[in-house]
Amino acid sequence: MTDLHLHPSLRESAQTSKAWPFEEARKLVKRYPDGKPGGAPVLFETGYGPSGLPHFGTFNEVLRTTMVRHAYEALSGGASTRLVAFSDDMDGMRKIPDNVPNHDMLRPFMGKPLSQVPDPFGTHESFAHHNNAMLRDFLDRYGFEYEFVSSTEQYRSGAFDDALKNVLRNYQAIMDIMLPTLRKERAATYSPVLPISEKSGVVLQVPIEVVDAEAGLIRFDDEGETVTRSILGGASKLQWKVDWAMRWVALGVDYEMSGKDLTDSVTQSSKIARALGGRPPEVLIYEMFLDEKGEKISKTKGNGLALEDWLSYGPPESVAFYAYREPKRAKQLHLGIIPGAVDEYYKFRTQWHEQPLDKRLGNPVHHIHNGSVPADAPPVTFGLLLNLVGVLGIGASKEQVWNYLGNYVENAAVTRDSELGALIDHALAYNRDVASAALSRRKPGGSEAAALRELDAALAALADDTPADEIQNIVYEIGKNEAYGFENLRDWFKALYETLLGSSAGPRMGSFIALFGIDNTRRLIAEALA
């Protein structure tokens, strides 16, 4: 937490801020007007189902929850909080993800807890351990403050035993909540408790009979044999919606987000939490991220954008910027949106320092940096860097880019600013892996060729150190010349992008020419006209 977050003026502005993290945080202030009883920390939870590799949605939930956590700390004047990242690694494996190796090795383990399924990558003791490690790695890389909790460890250690007995005590009340929501066939075999077979190790979906709630004993059928046994100490797990409610009550969860696809689960789990004698948490239902085809991202399909991919092509803050925006609106998530998100992040970061406090609270970067926003930004846009490396080609080196920047930004090649250096690495990687395949320069048409020849002549008359704005004005004037027949300046700039840069969109041409160099740009024009 920053000193700014404790400042009285911030608390006053936060009371009425329309920024969604503050709107969510006000729910918690209303929940505990005098703080959580006994001085206990307000508990935020995020859930992860390690049935597939962590993807952007997993990161997004932790990120957004952290933003609400910080907003609540600001509103409450520094109240104590905790964030638990909970992994449902006791779930039975119902499907083998498409994006993992060694499917044949995994098939015999269908239905068994994920923490008992071998790791198809061969690096960890189980598939769940592998995916949990990936989750923790990218949460750690981003610097989140959280406590990781494993469902398997909670069940096996006995930490959930009292809560499980409470489920048995309220068995009929839970059944009364769930049965009306199920199809007839499903209702016939539904049970809140899923015993784990001692014979097969599979998480069983079978009806049960409560024998002794206080002892944790149930009776059920296991491969034709009637078995009476305890559900405690990891011998069972709970059905999803019951498990979620039990966890809320057992851990004392006060806030949790969930995707729109879990709206029904939130409703039923909230009812079950009350039946167990607890209070469901405050909840934000967010819209889902979609892939390029507009389909929901799925861990098992592997159709989402992996966080490590984004971090190869853009800084971590750009991920957070994209995730922050409009949580209740569905957004596509694919490699093509990264450059725009990077440049928007830096634009908003620059604006934050010029804004009054109330406007700052609505600026995404305030929540990304928890009120401590870096004071400067790279002197060139990511889009401009991408255009430069696109022209240089996939064989371009970082040293070449630094040298070009030395002609455009004072002392750039000498000072080697670390943030700009990282942005160059991202641009080189993005061009190599993503953009270069789409770059294709077309030949200019008759009037376009004539305009390019005039631009070449104008550039020939300029000094090497001509400012970007002066070059931009020259480009404008050529585009406005009615002799070349451009309906508007947009058509002229599109022609420049497509004939010189090989893309349908691009930077301010004055900035690009100043960066790339007048002589080099004239060579590009000569190639286009050849």
Coordinates of C-alpha atoms in Angstrom, one line a residue:
M1 CA 0.0 0.0 0.0
T2 CA 1.3 3.5 -0.9
D3 CA 1.1 6.6 1.3
L4 CA -1.2 8.1 -1.3
H5 CA -3.7 5.4 -0.6
L6 CA -3.9 6.5 3.0
H7 CA -4.3 10.2 2.2
P8 CA -7.6 11.6 3.4
S9 CA -8.2 13.5 0.1
L10 CA -8.0 10.2 -1.8
R11 CA -10.4 8.5 0.5
E12 CA -12.8 11.4 0.0
S13 CA -12.6 11.2 -3.8
A14 CA -12.8 7.4 -3.7
Q15 CA -16.2 7.5 -1.9
T16 CA -17.8 8.8 -5.1
S17 CA -15.4 7.5 -7.8
K18 CA -17.1 5.7 -10.6
A19 CA -14.0 3.5 -11.2
W20 CA -15.3 0.0 -10.9
P21 CA -12.7 -1.2 -8.3
F22 CA -14.0 1.6 -5.9
E23 CA -17.6 0.7 -6.7
E24 CA -16.8 -2.9 -5.7
A25 CA -14.8 -1.9 -2.7
R26 CA -17.8 0.1 -1.4
K27 CA -19.7 -3.2 -1.2
L28 CA -17.2 -4.3 1.4
V29 CA -17.3 -1.0 3.3
K30 CA -21.1 -1.5 3.5
R31 CA -20.6 -5.1 4.6
Y32 CA -18.3 -4.2 7.5
P33 CA -19.0 -0.5 8.4
D34 CA -17.0 -0.9 11.6
G35 CA -14.4 -3.4 10.1
K36 CA -14.5 -7.2 10.2
P37 CA -15.5 -8.5 13.6
G38 CA -12.5 -9.2 15.9
G39 CA -10.2 -7.2 13.7
A40 CA -9.9 -10.1 11.2
P41 CA -8.6 -9.3 7.8
V42 CA -11.1 -9.0 5.0
L43 CA -10.6 -12.1 2.8
F44 CA -10.5 -12.0 -1.0
E45 CA -10.4 -15.3 -2.9
T46 CA -9.7 -16.3 -6.4
G47 CA -10.3 -19.8 -7.7
Y48 CA -8.3 -21.9 -10.2
G49 CA -9.3 -25.2 -11.7
P50 CA -6.0 -26.9 -12.8
S51 CA -7.7 -29.1 -15.3
G52 CA -5.8 -27.2 -18.0
L53 CA -2.9 -24.8 -18.2
P54 CA -3.3 -21.4 -16.7
H55 CA -4.4 -18.8 -19.2
F56 CA -5.1 -15.1 -19.4
G57 CA -8.5 -15.5 -17.6
T58 CA -6.8 -17.0 -14.6
F59 CA -4.4 -14.1 -14.3
N60 CA -7.1 -11.6 -15.0
E61 CA -9.2 -12.8 -12.0
V62 CA -6.3 -12.4 -9.6
L63 CA -5.4 -9.0 -11.1
R64 CA -8.9 -7.6 -10.9
T65 CA -9.4 -8.9 -7.4
T66 CA -6.1 -7.3 -6.3
M67 CA -7.3 -4.0 -7.7
V68 CA -10.5 -4.2 -5.6
R69 CA -8.4 -5.2 -2.6
H70 CA -6.3 -2.1 -3.0
A71 CA -9.4 0.1 -3.5
Y72 CA -10.9 -1.3 -0.3
E73 CA -7.6 -0.6 1.6
A74 CA -7.8 3.0 0.4
L75 CA -11.5 3.4 1.3
S76 CA -11.0 1.8 4.7
G77 CA -7.9 3.8 5.6
G78 CA -5.7 0.7 5.5
A79 CA -7.8 -2.1 6.9
S80 CA -6.1 -5.5 7.0
T81 CA -6.8 -7.8 4.0
R82 CA -5.7 -11.2 2.7
L83 CA -5.9 -12.7 -0.8
V84 CA -6.1 -16.4 -1.2
A85 CA -5.5 -18.1 -4.6
F86 CA -7.3 -21.4 -4.2
S87 CA -6.6 -24.4 -6.6
D88 CA -9.4 -26.9 -7.0
D89 CA -6.9 -29.7 -7.5
M90 CA -9.0 -32.4 -5.9
D91 CA -11.4 -32.3 -8.9
G92 CA -11.6 -35.5 -10.9
M93 CA -10.1 -35.2 -14.4
R94 CA -13.1 -35.3 -16.8
K95 CA -11.3 -34.4 -20.0
I96 CA -7.8 -34.4 -21.3
P97 CA -6.8 -30.9 -22.5
D98 CA -6.0 -30.6 -26.2
N99 CA -2.8 -28.6 -25.5
V100 CA -0.8 -31.1 -23.4
P101 CA 1.4 -34.0 -24.5
N102 CA 1.2 -37.7 -23.7
H103 CA -2.6 -38.2 -23.9
D104 CA -2.2 -42.0 -23.8
M105 CA -0.4 -41.8 -20.5
L106 CA -3.3 -39.7 -19.0
R107 CA -6.3 -41.8 -20.2
P108 CA -6.0 -44.5 -17.5
F109 CA -6.4 -41.7 -14.9
M110 CA -9.7 -40.3 -16.0
G111 CA -11.9 -39.5 -13.1
K112 CA -9.1 -39.4 -10.6
P113 CA -8.2 -36.3 -8.6
L114 CA -6.0 -34.0 -10.6
S115 CA -3.4 -34.2 -7.9
Q116 CA -3.2 -38.0 -8.5
V117 CA -2.9 -37.7 -12.3
P118 CA 0.7 -37.9 -13.5
D119 CA 2.3 -34.9 -15.1
P120 CA 2.3 -35.2 -18.9
F121 CA 5.2 -32.8 -19.1
G122 CA 7.3 -35.0 -16.7
T123 CA 8.5 -32.2 -14.5
H124 CA 6.2 -32.4 -11.4
E125 CA 4.7 -35.1 -9.2
S126 CA 1.2 -34.6 -10.7
F127 CA -0.6 -32.8 -13.4
A128 CA -2.1 -30.5 -10.8
H129 CA 1.3 -29.8 -9.2
H130 CA 2.6 -28.8 -12.7
N131 CA -0.3 -26.4 -13.4
N132 CA -0.3 -25.0 -9.9
A133 CA 3.4 -24.3 -10.3
M134 CA 2.7 -22.5 -13.6
L135 CA 0.0 -20.4 -11.8
R136 CA 2.2 -19.4 -9.0
D137 CA 5.1 -18.6 -11.4
F138 CA 3.2 -16.1 -13.4
L139 CA 1.5 -14.6 -10.3
D140 CA 4.9 -14.2 -8.7
R141 CA 6.4 -12.7 -11.9
Y142 CA 3.8 -10.0 -11.8
G143 CA 4.4 -9.4 -8.1
F144 CA 1.0 -10.3 -6.7
E145 CA 0.7 -10.5 -2.9
Y146 CA -1.3 -13.7 -2.3
E147 CA -1.5 -17.0 -0.3
F148 CA -1.7 -20.1 -2.4
V149 CA -4.0 -22.8 -1.0
S150 CA -4.4 -26.3 -2.4
S151 CA -7.7 -28.1 -2.2
T152 CA -5.9 -31.4 -1.9
E153 CA -3.9 -30.2 1.1
Q154 CA -6.9 -28.7 2.8
Y155 CA -8.9 -31.9 2.4
R156 CA -6.1 -34.3 3.3
S157 CA -4.8 -32.3 6.3
G158 CA -8.3 -32.4 7.9
A159 CA -8.6 -28.6 7.6
F160 CA -12.0 -29.0 6.0
D161 CA -13.2 -31.9 8.3
D162 CA -15.4 -29.7 10.5
A163 CA -16.9 -28.1 7.4
L164 CA -17.5 -31.5 5.9
K165 CA -19.4 -32.6 9.0
N166 CA -21.5 -29.5 8.7
V167 CA -22.3 -30.4 5.1
L168 CA -23.6 -33.8 6.4
R169 CA -25.6 -32.1 9.1
N170 CA -27.3 -29.9 6.5
Y171 CA -27.4 -32.6 3.8
Q172 CA -31.2 -32.4 3.2
A173 CA -31.2 -28.6 3.1
I174 CA -28.5 -28.7 0.5
M175 CA -30.4 -31.4 -1.5
D176 CA -33.5 -29.2 -1.3
I177 CA -31.6 -26.3 -2.9
M178 CA -29.9 -28.4 -5.6
L179 CA -32.5 -30.9 -6.8
P180 CA -34.9 -28.4 -8.3
T181 CA -32.1 -27.1 -10.5
L182 CA -31.2 -30.5 -12.0
R183 CA -32.5 -32.6 -14.8
K184 CA -34.4 -35.7 -13.8
E185 CA -31.6 -38.1 -14.8
R186 CA -29.0 -36.0 -12.9
A187 CA -31.2 -35.6 -9.8
A188 CA -31.5 -39.4 -9.5
T189 CA -27.8 -39.8 -8.9
Y190 CA -26.8 -36.4 -7.4
S191 CA -24.9 -36.2 -4.2
P192 CA -23.3 -33.1 -2.5
V193 CA -20.5 -35.5 -1.4
L194 CA -18.3 -37.3 -3.8
P195 CA -16.4 -40.2 -2.1
I196 CA -13.1 -41.3 -3.6
S197 CA -13.1 -45.0 -4.3
E198 CA -10.5 -47.1 -2.4
K199 CA -10.6 -49.6 -5.2
S200 CA -10.1 -47.3 -8.3
G201 CA -9.1 -44.0 -6.9
V202 CA -11.8 -42.4 -8.9
V203 CA -13.9 -39.5 -7.6
L204 CA -17.3 -41.2 -7.6
Q205 CA -20.6 -39.6 -8.8
V206 CA -22.9 -41.9 -6.8
P207 CA -25.8 -41.3 -4.4
I208 CA -24.9 -41.5 -0.7
E209 CA -26.7 -42.0 2.6
V210 CA -25.6 -40.1 5.7
V211 CA -24.9 -42.6 8.4
D212 CA -23.4 -40.4 11.2
A213 CA -22.9 -36.7 10.5
E214 CA -20.8 -36.1 13.6
A215 CA -18.5 -39.0 12.8
G216 CA -18.4 -38.0 9.1
L217 CA -19.7 -41.5 8.0
I218 CA -21.6 -42.1 4.8
R219 CA -22.8 -45.3 2.9
F220 CA -22.6 -45.7 -0.9
D221 CA -22.1 -48.2 -3.7
D222 CA -18.6 -48.8 -5.1
E223 CA -18.5 -51.2 -8.0
G224 CA -21.4 -53.3 -6.7
E225 CA -20.2 -53.3 -3.1
T226 CA -22.0 -51.3 -0.4
V227 CA -19.4 -49.4 1.6
T228 CA -19.6 -47.4 4.8
R229 CA -16.7 -45.1 5.4
S230 CA -15.6 -41.7 6.5
I231 CA -15.5 -38.7 4.2
L232 CA -12.9 -37.0 6.3
G233 CA -9.1 -36.6 5.8
G234 CA -9.2 -36.6 2.0
A235 CA -11.4 -39.6 1.5
S236 CA -13.9 -37.5 -0.4
K237 CA -14.5 -34.1 -2.0
L238 CA -17.6 -32.1 -2.4
Q239 CA -19.6 -31.4 -5.6
W240 CA -18.6 -28.2 -7.2
K241 CA -21.3 -25.8 -6.0
V242 CA -21.3 -27.3 -2.5
D243 CA -17.5 -27.2 -2.4
W244 CA -17.5 -23.5 -3.3
A245 CA -20.0 -22.7 -0.6
M246 CA -18.3 -24.8 2.0
R247 CA -15.0 -23.0 1.2
W248 CA -16.6 -19.6 1.5
V249 CA -17.9 -20.5 5.0
A250 CA -14.8 -22.5 6.2
L251 CA -12.3 -19.8 5.1
G252 CA -14.5 -16.8 5.8
V253 CA -14.3 -15.4 2.2
D254 CA -15.7 -11.9 1.9
Y255 CA -15.1 -11.2 -1.8
E256 CA -14.8 -13.3 -5.0
M257 CA -15.2 -12.6 -8.7
S258 CA -16.5 -15.1 -11.2
G259 CA -17.2 -15.3 -14.9
K260 CA -20.7 -14.9 -16.4
D261 CA -20.7 -18.6 -17.1
L262 CA -20.8 -19.2 -13.3
T263 CA -23.8 -17.0 -12.6
D264 CA -26.0 -20.0 -11.7
S265 CA -23.3 -21.4 -9.6
V266 CA -23.0 -18.2 -7.6
T267 CA -26.8 -18.2 -7.0
Q268 CA -26.9 -21.8 -5.8
S269 CA -23.6 -21.7 -3.8
S270 CA -24.8 -18.5 -2.0
K271 CA -28.0 -20.4 -0.9
I272 CA -25.9 -23.3 0.3
A273 CA -23.5 -21.0 2.2
R274 CA -26.5 -19.6 4.1
A275 CA -27.8 -23.2 4.8
L276 CA -24.4 -23.9 6.3
G277 CA -24.8 -21.0 8.6
G278 CA -22.5 -18.7 6.8
R279 CA -22.6 -15.5 4.7
P280 CA -21.8 -15.6 1.0
P281 CA -19.2 -13.1 -0.2
E282 CA -19.7 -10.0 -2.2
V283 CA -19.4 -11.0 -5.9
L284 CA -18.6 -9.4 -9.2
I285 CA -19.9 -11.3 -12.3
Y286 CA -17.6 -10.4 -15.2
E287 CA -17.9 -11.1 -18.9
M288 CA -15.7 -13.7 -20.6
F289 CA -12.7 -13.2 -22.8
L290 CA -13.2 -14.5 -26.4
D291 CA -10.7 -15.8 -28.9
E292 CA -10.3 -14.5 -32.5
K293 CA -13.4 -16.4 -33.6
G294 CA -15.5 -15.0 -30.8
E295 CA -15.6 -18.2 -28.8
K296 CA -15.2 -18.5 -25.1
I297 CA -11.6 -19.2 -24.0
S298 CA -11.2 -22.7 -22.4
K299 CA -8.3 -24.2 -20.5
T300 CA -9.0 -27.6 -22.0
K301 CA -9.4 -26.4 -25.5
G302 CA -6.2 -24.3 -25.1
N303 CA -7.7 -21.6 -27.4
G304 CA -6.8 -18.7 -25.2
L305 CA -3.8 -16.4 -25.3
A306 CA -1.2 -17.7 -22.8
L307 CA 0.1 -15.0 -20.4
E308 CA 3.7 -15.9 -21.3
D309 CA 2.9 -15.2 -25.0
W310 CA 1.7 -11.7 -24.1
L311 CA 4.7 -11.1 -21.9
S312 CA 6.9 -12.1 -24.8
Y313 CA 5.4 -9.3 -26.9
G314 CA 4.5 -6.6 -24.4
P315 CA 5.3 -5.3 -20.9
P316 CA 3.3 -6.7 -17.9
E317 CA 1.6 -3.4 -17.4
S318 CA 0.0 -3.6 -20.8
V319 CA -1.7 -6.9 -19.8
A320 CA -3.1 -5.3 -16.7
F321 CA -4.3 -2.3 -18.7
Y322 CA -6.2 -4.6 -21.1
A323 CA -7.7 -6.6 -18.3
Y324 CA -8.8 -3.5 -16.3
R325 CA -11.0 -2.1 -19.0
E326 CA -14.8 -2.7 -18.8
P327 CA -14.9 -6.0 -16.9
K328 CA -18.6 -6.4 -17.6
R329 CA -18.1 -6.4 -21.4
A330 CA -16.9 -9.3 -23.4
K331 CA -13.6 -8.7 -25.2
Q332 CA -11.6 -10.6 -27.7
L333 CA -8.2 -11.7 -26.6
H334 CA -5.6 -12.5 -29.3
L335 CA -2.1 -11.5 -30.4
G336 CA -3.4 -8.8 -32.6
I337 CA -4.6 -6.6 -29.8
I338 CA -1.2 -6.4 -28.0
P339 CA 0.3 -3.4 -29.8
G340 CA -2.7 -1.2 -29.2
A341 CA -2.8 -2.1 -25.6
V342 CA 0.8 -1.3 -25.1
D343 CA 0.5 2.2 -26.6
E344 CA -2.7 2.9 -24.8
Y345 CA -1.1 2.0 -21.5
Y346 CA 1.7 4.5 -22.0
K347 CA -0.7 7.2 -23.1
F348 CA -2.8 6.8 -20.0
R349 CA 0.3 6.6 -17.9
T350 CA 1.4 10.0 -19.2
Q351 CA -2.0 11.5 -18.7
W352 CA -2.2 10.4 -15.1
H353 CA 0.4 12.9 -14.0
E354 CA -1.5 15.8 -15.5
Q355 CA -4.9 14.9 -14.0
P356 CA -6.6 16.1 -10.8
L357 CA -7.0 13.5 -8.1
D358 CA -10.6 12.5 -8.9
K359 CA -9.7 11.9 -12.6
R360 CA -6.6 9.9 -11.6
L361 CA -8.8 7.5 -9.7
G362 CA -10.7 6.7 -12.9
N363 CA -7.5 6.2 -14.9
P364 CA -6.7 2.5 -15.3
V365 CA -3.0 3.1 -14.5
H366 CA -3.9 4.3 -11.0
H367 CA -5.2 0.8 -10.3
I368 CA -2.4 -1.0 -12.2
H369 CA 0.3 0.7 -10.1
N370 CA -1.8 1.1 -6.9
G371 CA -1.4 4.9 -7.0
S372 CA 2.4 4.9 -7.6
V373 CA 2.5 5.6 -11.3
P374 CA 6.0 5.9 -13.0
A375 CA 6.7 9.5 -14.0
D376 CA 7.9 9.0 -17.5
A377 CA 7.2 6.9 -20.6
P378 CA 9.3 5.7 -23.6
P379 CA 10.1 8.5 -26.1
V380 CA 8.7 6.4 -29.0
T381 CA 5.5 4.4 -29.3
F382 CA 5.4 0.7 -29.6
G383 CA 3.7 1.1 -32.9
L384 CA 6.5 3.2 -34.3
L385 CA 9.1 0.6 -33.1
L386 CA 7.1 -2.2 -34.8
N387 CA 7.1 -0.2 -38.1
L388 CA 10.8 0.3 -37.8
V389 CA 11.7 -3.3 -37.2
G390 CA 9.1 -4.4 -39.8
V391 CA 11.0 -2.4 -42.4
L392 CA 14.4 -3.6 -41.1
G393 CA 13.2 -7.2 -41.4
I394 CA 13.2 -10.3 -39.2
G395 CA 17.0 -10.3 -39.2
A396 CA 17.1 -6.9 -37.5
S397 CA 19.2 -6.7 -34.3
K398 CA 18.6 -4.8 -31.1
E399 CA 21.8 -2.9 -31.8
Q400 CA 20.5 -1.7 -35.1
V401 CA 17.3 -0.4 -33.5
W402 CA 19.3 1.5 -30.8
N403 CA 21.4 3.1 -33.6
Y404 CA 18.3 4.3 -35.4
L405 CA 16.8 5.6 -32.2
G406 CA 20.0 7.6 -31.6
N407 CA 19.1 9.7 -34.7
Y408 CA 15.6 10.3 -33.3
V409 CA 15.9 10.5 -29.5
E410 CA 18.7 12.4 -27.9
N411 CA 21.2 10.2 -26.2
A412 CA 19.0 7.1 -26.7
A413 CA 21.9 4.9 -28.1
V414 CA 24.1 6.0 -25.2
T415 CA 21.8 5.9 -22.2
R416 CA 20.1 2.7 -23.2
D417 CA 17.0 3.2 -21.0
S418 CA 16.0 -0.2 -19.6
E419 CA 12.2 0.3 -20.2
L420 CA 12.8 1.3 -23.8
G421 CA 15.3 -1.6 -24.2
A422 CA 12.6 -4.0 -23.1
L423 CA 10.1 -2.5 -25.5
I424 CA 12.6 -3.0 -28.3
D425 CA 12.9 -6.7 -27.4
H426 CA 9.1 -7.0 -27.5
A427 CA 9.0 -5.3 -30.9
L428 CA 11.6 -7.5 -32.4
A429 CA 9.9 -10.6 -31.0
Y430 CA 6.4 -9.5 -32.2
N431 CA 7.7 -8.7 -35.6
R432 CA 9.5 -12.0 -35.9
D433 CA 6.7 -14.2 -34.6
V434 CA 3.5 -12.4 -35.5
A435 CA 3.7 -9.3 -37.7
S436 CA 6.2 -10.3 -40.3
A437 CA 3.9 -13.0 -41.8
A438 CA 1.3 -10.3 -42.5
L439 CA 3.6 -7.7 -44.0
S440 CA 3.3 -7.4 -47.8
R441 CA 4.2 -4.3 -49.7
R442 CA 2.1 -3.6 -52.7
K443 CA 3.0 -1.5 -55.8
P444 CA 1.7 2.1 -55.8
G445 CA -1.0 3.1 -58.4
G446 CA -0.4 5.9 -60.9
S447 CA -1.4 8.9 -58.7
E448 CA 0.1 7.2 -55.6
A449 CA 3.4 6.8 -57.5
A450 CA 3.3 10.5 -58.5
A451 CA 2.7 11.5 -54.9
L452 CA 5.6 9.3 -53.7
R453 CA 7.9 10.9 -56.3
E454 CA 7.0 14.3 -54.9
L455 CA 7.6 13.1 -51.3
D456 CA 11.0 11.8 -52.4
A457 CA 11.9 15.1 -53.9
A458 CA 10.8 17.0 -50.8
L459 CA 12.9 14.7 -48.6
A460 CA 15.9 15.1 -50.8
A461 CA 15.9 18.8 -49.9
L462 CA 15.8 18.3 -46.1
A463 CA 18.6 18.1 -43.7
D464 CA 19.2 14.8 -41.8
D465 CA 18.1 16.3 -38.5
T466 CA 14.8 17.9 -39.7
P467 CA 12.2 17.6 -36.9
A468 CA 9.4 15.0 -37.2
D469 CA 6.7 17.7 -37.1
E470 CA 8.2 19.5 -40.1
I471 CA 8.4 16.3 -42.0
Q472 CA 4.8 15.5 -41.1
N473 CA 3.6 18.8 -42.4
I474 CA 5.3 18.1 -45.8
V475 CA 3.5 14.7 -45.9
Y476 CA 0.2 16.4 -45.1
E477 CA 0.6 19.0 -47.9
I478 CA 1.3 16.3 -50.5
G479 CA -1.7 14.3 -49.5
K480 CA -3.9 17.4 -49.7
N481 CA -2.8 18.2 -53.2
E482 CA -5.9 17.6 -55.4
A483 CA -3.7 16.6 -58.3
Y484 CA -3.1 13.2 -56.7
G485 CA -6.8 12.5 -56.3
F486 CA -6.9 11.4 -52.7
E487 CA -10.4 11.7 -51.3
N488 CA -9.0 12.4 -47.8
L489 CA -5.7 12.2 -46.0
R490 CA -6.6 8.8 -44.6
D491 CA -6.3 7.4 -48.1
W492 CA -2.9 9.0 -48.6
F493 CA -1.5 7.6 -45.4
K494 CA -3.0 4.2 -46.1
A495 CA -1.1 4.2 -49.4
L496 CA 2.1 5.1 -47.6
Y497 CA 1.6 2.3 -45.1
E498 CA 0.8 -0.3 -47.7
T499 CA 3.5 0.6 -50.2
L500 CA 6.4 1.5 -47.9
L501 CA 5.7 -0.5 -44.7
G502 CA 3.7 -3.4 -45.9
S503 CA 0.8 -2.9 -43.5
S504 CA -2.7 -1.4 -43.6
A505 CA -2.0 0.9 -40.6
G506 CA 1.0 2.6 -39.3
P507 CA 2.5 5.5 -37.4
R508 CA 2.8 9.3 -37.9
M509 CA 4.9 9.3 -41.0
G510 CA 6.9 12.3 -39.9
S511 CA 7.9 10.4 -36.8
F512 CA 8.7 7.3 -38.8
I513 CA 10.8 9.1 -41.3
A514 CA 12.7 11.0 -38.6
L515 CA 13.4 7.7 -36.9
F516 CA 14.2 5.6 -39.9
G517 CA 16.2 8.4 -41.5
I518 CA 15.6 10.5 -44.6
D519 CA 18.1 8.6 -46.8
N520 CA 16.7 5.3 -45.7
T521 CA 13.1 6.4 -46.4
R522 CA 14.1 7.6 -49.8
R523 CA 15.5 4.1 -50.5
L524 CA 12.1 2.6 -49.4
I525 CA 10.4 4.9 -51.9
A526 CA 12.8 3.9 -54.6
E527 CA 12.1 0.2 -53.9
A528 CA 8.3 0.9 -54.1
L529 CA 8.6 2.8 -57.4
A530 CA 11.0 0.3 -59.0

